Coordinates of N, CA and C in Angstrom, one line a residue:
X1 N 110.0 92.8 99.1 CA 109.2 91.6 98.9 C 110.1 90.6 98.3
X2 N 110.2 89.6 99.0 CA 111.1 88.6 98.0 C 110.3 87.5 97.7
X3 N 110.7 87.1 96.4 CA 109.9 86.1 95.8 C 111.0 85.2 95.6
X4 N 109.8 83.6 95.6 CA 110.8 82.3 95.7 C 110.0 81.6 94.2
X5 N 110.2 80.9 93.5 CA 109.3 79.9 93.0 C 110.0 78.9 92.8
X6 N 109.4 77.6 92.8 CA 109.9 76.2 92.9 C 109.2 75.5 92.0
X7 N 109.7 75.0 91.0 CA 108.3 74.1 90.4 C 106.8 74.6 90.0
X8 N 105.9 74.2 90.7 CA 104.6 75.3 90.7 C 104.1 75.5 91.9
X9 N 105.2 76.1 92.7 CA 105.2 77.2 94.0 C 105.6 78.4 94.1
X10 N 104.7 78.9 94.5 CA 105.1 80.8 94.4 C 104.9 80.4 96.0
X11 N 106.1 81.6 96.3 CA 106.3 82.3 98.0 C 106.4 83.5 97.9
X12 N 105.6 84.6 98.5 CA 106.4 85.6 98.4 C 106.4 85.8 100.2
X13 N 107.7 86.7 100.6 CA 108.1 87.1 101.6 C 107.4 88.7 101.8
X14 N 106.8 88.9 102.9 CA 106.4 90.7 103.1 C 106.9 90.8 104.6
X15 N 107.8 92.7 104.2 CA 108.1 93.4 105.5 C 107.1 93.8 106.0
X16 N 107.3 94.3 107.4 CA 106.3 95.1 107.9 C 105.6 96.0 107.2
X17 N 106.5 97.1 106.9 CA 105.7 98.0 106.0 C 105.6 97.8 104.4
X18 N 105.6 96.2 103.8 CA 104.9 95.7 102.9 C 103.7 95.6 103.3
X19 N 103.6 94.9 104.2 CA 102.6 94.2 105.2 C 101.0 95.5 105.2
X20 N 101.8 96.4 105.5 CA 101.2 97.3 105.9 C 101.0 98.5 105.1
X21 N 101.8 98.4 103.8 CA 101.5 99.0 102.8 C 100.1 98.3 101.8
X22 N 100.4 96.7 101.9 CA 99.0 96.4 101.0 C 97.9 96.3 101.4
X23 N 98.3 96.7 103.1 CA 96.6 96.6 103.4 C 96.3 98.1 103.4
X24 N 96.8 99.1 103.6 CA 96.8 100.2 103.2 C 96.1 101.1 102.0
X25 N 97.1 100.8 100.8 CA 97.1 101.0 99.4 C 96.6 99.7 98.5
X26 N 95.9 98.9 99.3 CA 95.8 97.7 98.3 C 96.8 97.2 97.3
X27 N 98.1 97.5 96.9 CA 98.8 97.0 96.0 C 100.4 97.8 96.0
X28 N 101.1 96.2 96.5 CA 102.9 96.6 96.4 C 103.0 95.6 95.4
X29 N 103.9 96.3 94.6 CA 105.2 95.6 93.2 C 106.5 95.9 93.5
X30 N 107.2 94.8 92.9 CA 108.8 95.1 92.7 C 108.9 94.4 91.7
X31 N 110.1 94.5 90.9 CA 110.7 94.4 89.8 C 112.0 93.8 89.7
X32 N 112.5 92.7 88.8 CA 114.1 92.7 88.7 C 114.0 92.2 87.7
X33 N 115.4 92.9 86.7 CA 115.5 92.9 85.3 C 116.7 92.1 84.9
X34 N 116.6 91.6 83.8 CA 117.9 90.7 83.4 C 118.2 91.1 82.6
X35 N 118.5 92.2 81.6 CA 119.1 92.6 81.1 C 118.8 94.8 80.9
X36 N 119.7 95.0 79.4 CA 119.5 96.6 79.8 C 118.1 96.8 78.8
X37 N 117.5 95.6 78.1 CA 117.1 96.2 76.8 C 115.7 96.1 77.4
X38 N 114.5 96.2 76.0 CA 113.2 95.9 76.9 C 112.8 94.8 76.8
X39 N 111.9 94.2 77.6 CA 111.2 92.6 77.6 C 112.2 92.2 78.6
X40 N 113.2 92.6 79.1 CA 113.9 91.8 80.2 C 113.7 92.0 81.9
X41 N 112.5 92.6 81.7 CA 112.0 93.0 83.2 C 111.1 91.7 84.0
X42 N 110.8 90.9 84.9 CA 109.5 90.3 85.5 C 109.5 91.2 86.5
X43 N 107.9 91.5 86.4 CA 107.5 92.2 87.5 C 106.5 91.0 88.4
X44 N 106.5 91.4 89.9 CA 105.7 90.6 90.6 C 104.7 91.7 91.7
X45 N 103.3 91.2 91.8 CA 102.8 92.4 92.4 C 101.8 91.6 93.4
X46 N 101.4 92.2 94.8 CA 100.0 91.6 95.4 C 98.9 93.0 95.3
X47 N 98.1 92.3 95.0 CA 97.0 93.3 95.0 C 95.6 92.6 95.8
X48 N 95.5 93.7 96.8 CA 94.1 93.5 97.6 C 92.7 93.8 96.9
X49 N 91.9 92.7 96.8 CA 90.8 93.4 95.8 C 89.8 93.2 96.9
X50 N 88.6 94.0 96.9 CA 87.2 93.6 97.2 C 86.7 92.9 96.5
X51 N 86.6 92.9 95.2 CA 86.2 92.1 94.3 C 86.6 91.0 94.4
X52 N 88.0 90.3 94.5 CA 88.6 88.5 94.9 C 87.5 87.7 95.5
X53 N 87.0 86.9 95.3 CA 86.0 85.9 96.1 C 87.1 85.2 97.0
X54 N 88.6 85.2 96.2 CA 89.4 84.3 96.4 C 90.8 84.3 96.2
X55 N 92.1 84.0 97.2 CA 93.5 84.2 96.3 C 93.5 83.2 95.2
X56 N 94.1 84.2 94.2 CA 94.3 83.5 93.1 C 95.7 84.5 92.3
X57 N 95.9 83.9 91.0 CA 97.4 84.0 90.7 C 97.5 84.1 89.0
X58 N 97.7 85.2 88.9 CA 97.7 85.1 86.8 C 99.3 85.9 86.8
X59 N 99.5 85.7 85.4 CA 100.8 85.9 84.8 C 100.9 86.2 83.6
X60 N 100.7 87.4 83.2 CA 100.4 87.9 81.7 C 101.1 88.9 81.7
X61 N 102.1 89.3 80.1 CA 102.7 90.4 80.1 C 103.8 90.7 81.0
X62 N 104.7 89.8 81.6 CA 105.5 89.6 82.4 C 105.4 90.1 83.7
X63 N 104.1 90.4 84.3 CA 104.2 90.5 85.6 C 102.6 89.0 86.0
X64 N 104.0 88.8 87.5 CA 103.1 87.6 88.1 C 102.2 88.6 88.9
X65 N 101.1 88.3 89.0 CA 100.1 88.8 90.0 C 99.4 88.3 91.0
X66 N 99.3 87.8 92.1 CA 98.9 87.5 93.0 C 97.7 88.2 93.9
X67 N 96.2 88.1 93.7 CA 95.3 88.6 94.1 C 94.8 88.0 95.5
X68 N 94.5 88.8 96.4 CA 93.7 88.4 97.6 C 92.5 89.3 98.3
X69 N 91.4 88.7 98.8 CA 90.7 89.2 98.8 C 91.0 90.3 100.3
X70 N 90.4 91.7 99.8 CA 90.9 92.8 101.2 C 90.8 92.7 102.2
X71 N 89.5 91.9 102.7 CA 89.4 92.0 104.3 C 89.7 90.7 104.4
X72 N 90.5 89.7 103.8 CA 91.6 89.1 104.3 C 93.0 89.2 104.5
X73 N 93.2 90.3 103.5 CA 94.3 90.6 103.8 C 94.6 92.2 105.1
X74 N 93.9 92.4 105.3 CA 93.4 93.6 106.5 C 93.2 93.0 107.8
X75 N 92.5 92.0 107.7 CA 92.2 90.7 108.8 C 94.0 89.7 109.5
X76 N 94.9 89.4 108.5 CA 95.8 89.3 108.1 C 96.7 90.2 108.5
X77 N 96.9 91.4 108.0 CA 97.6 92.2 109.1 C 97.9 92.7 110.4
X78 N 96.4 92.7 110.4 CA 96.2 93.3 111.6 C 96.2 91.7 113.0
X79 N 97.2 90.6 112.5 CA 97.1 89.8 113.3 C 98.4 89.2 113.5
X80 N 98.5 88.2 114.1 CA 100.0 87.2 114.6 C 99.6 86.7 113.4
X81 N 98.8 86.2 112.3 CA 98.9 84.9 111.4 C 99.9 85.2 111.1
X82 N 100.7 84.0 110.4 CA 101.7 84.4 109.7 C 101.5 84.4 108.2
X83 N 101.1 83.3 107.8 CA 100.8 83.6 106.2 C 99.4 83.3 105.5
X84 N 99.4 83.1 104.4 CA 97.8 82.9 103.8 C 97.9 82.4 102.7
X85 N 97.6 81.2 101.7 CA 97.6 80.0 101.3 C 96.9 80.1 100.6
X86 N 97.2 79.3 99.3 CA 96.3 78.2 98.4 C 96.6 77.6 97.1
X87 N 95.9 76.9 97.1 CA 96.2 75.3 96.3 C 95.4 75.7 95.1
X88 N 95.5 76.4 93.8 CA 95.2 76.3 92.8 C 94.6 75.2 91.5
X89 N 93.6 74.9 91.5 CA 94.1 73.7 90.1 C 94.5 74.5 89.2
X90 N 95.5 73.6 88.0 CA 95.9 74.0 86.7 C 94.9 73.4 85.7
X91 N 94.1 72.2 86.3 CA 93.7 71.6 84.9 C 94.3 70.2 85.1
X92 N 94.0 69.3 84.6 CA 94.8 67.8 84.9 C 94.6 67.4 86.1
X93 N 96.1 67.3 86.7 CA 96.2 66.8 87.9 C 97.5 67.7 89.0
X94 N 97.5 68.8 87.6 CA 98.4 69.9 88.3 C 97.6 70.9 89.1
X95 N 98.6 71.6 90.2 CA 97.8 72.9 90.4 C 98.9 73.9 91.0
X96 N 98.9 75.2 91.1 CA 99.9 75.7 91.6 C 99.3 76.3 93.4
X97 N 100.7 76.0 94.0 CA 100.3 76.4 95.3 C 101.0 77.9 95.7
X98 N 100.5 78.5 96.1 CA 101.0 80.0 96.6 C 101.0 80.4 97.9
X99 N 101.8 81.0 98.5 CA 102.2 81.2 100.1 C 102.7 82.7 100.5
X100 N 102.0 83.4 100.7 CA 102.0 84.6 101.3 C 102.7 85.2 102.4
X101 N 103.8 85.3 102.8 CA 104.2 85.1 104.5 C 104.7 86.4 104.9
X102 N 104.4 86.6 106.0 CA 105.1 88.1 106.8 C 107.0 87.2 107.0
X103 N 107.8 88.4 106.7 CA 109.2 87.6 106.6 C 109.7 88.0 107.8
X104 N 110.1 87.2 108.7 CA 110.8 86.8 109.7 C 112.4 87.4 110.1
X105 N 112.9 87.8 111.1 CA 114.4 88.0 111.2 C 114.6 86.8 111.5
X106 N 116.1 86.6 111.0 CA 116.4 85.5 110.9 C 117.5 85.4 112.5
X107 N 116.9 84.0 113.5 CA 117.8 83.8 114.7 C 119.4 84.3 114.6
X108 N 120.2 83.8 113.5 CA 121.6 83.8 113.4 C 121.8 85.2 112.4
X109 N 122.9 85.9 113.1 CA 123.1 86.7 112.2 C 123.9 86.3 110.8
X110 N 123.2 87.7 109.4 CA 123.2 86.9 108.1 C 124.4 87.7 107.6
X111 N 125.8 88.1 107.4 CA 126.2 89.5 106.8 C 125.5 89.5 105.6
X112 N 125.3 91.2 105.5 CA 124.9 92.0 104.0 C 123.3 91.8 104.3
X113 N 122.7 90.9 105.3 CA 121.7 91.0 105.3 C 120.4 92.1 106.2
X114 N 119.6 93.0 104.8 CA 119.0 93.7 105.6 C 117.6 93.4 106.2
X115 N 117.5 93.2 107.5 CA 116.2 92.3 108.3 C 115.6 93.8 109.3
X116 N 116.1 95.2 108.6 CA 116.1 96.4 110.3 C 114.1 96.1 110.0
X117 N 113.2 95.9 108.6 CA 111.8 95.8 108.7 C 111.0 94.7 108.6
X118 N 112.2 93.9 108.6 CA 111.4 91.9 109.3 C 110.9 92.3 110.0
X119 N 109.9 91.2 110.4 CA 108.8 91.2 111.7 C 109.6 90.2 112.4
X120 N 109.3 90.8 113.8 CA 109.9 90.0 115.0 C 109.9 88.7 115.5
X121 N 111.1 87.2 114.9 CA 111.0 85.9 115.0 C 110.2 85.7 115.9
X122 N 109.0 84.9 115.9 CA 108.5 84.6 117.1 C 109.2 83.3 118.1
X123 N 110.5 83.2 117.7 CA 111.3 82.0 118.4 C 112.3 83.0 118.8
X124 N 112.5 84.2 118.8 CA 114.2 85.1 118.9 C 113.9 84.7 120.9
X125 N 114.8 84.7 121.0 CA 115.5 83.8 122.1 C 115.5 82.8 122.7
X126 N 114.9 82.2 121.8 CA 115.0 80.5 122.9 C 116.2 79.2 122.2
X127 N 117.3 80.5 121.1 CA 118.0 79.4 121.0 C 118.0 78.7 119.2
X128 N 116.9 78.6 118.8 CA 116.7 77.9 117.6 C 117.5 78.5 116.3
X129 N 117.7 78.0 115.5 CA 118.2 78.8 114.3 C 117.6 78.6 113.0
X130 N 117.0 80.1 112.3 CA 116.5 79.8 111.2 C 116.8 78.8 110.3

């Protein structure tokens, strides 16, 4: 799963068998740590609830969480969509946006890059480049 954030945008990227693991298991994490001691971990996780009315996004205790409701995210797999969205408010006039997306092989080849459980470009051969 790769995670992007920008400002107050969360992206996360899912393989196939992410894809297919959280509709599965209801819930994939990964981890990367910045140092050796403790407190230097963020964790980031999706978790399929029944309970979700709605995606939504908390951040406590150093793991970001990203919640979606299950039979959209089941609905969602089991389809060509590609991703699944939403506009958060923060309060004010802020809000955070988050973006869910099945990760794509990329047209041009990447060295070091491993794509063998990307989902299949829906543009791979007509030329374009990621």
């Amino acid at each position: 799963m790769k995670l992007r954030i920008q400002r107050n945008s969360l992206r996360l990227r899912l393989t196939q068998s992410e894809v297919a693991g959280l509709a599965e298991r209801g819930r994939i994490a990964e981890s990367i740590r910045f140092g050796p001691g403790e407190g230097t971990e963020l964790r980031y996780e999706l978790v399929a609830s029944e309970a979700a009315p709605s995606l939504t996004a908390s951040f406590l205790g150093g793991v970001v969480a990203v919640t979606i409701p299950a039979g959209r995210v089941r609905d969602w797999a089991g389809s060509e969509e590609v991703s699944l969205d939403a506009q958060i408010p923060l309060g004010s006039e802020e809000s955070l946006k988050i973006l869910v997306e099945k990760d794509f092989k990329c047209l041009a080849p990447r060295p070091g890059e491993d794509e063998s459980d990307a989902f299949p470009h829906p543009k791979e051969g007509c030329g374009d480049c990621c």
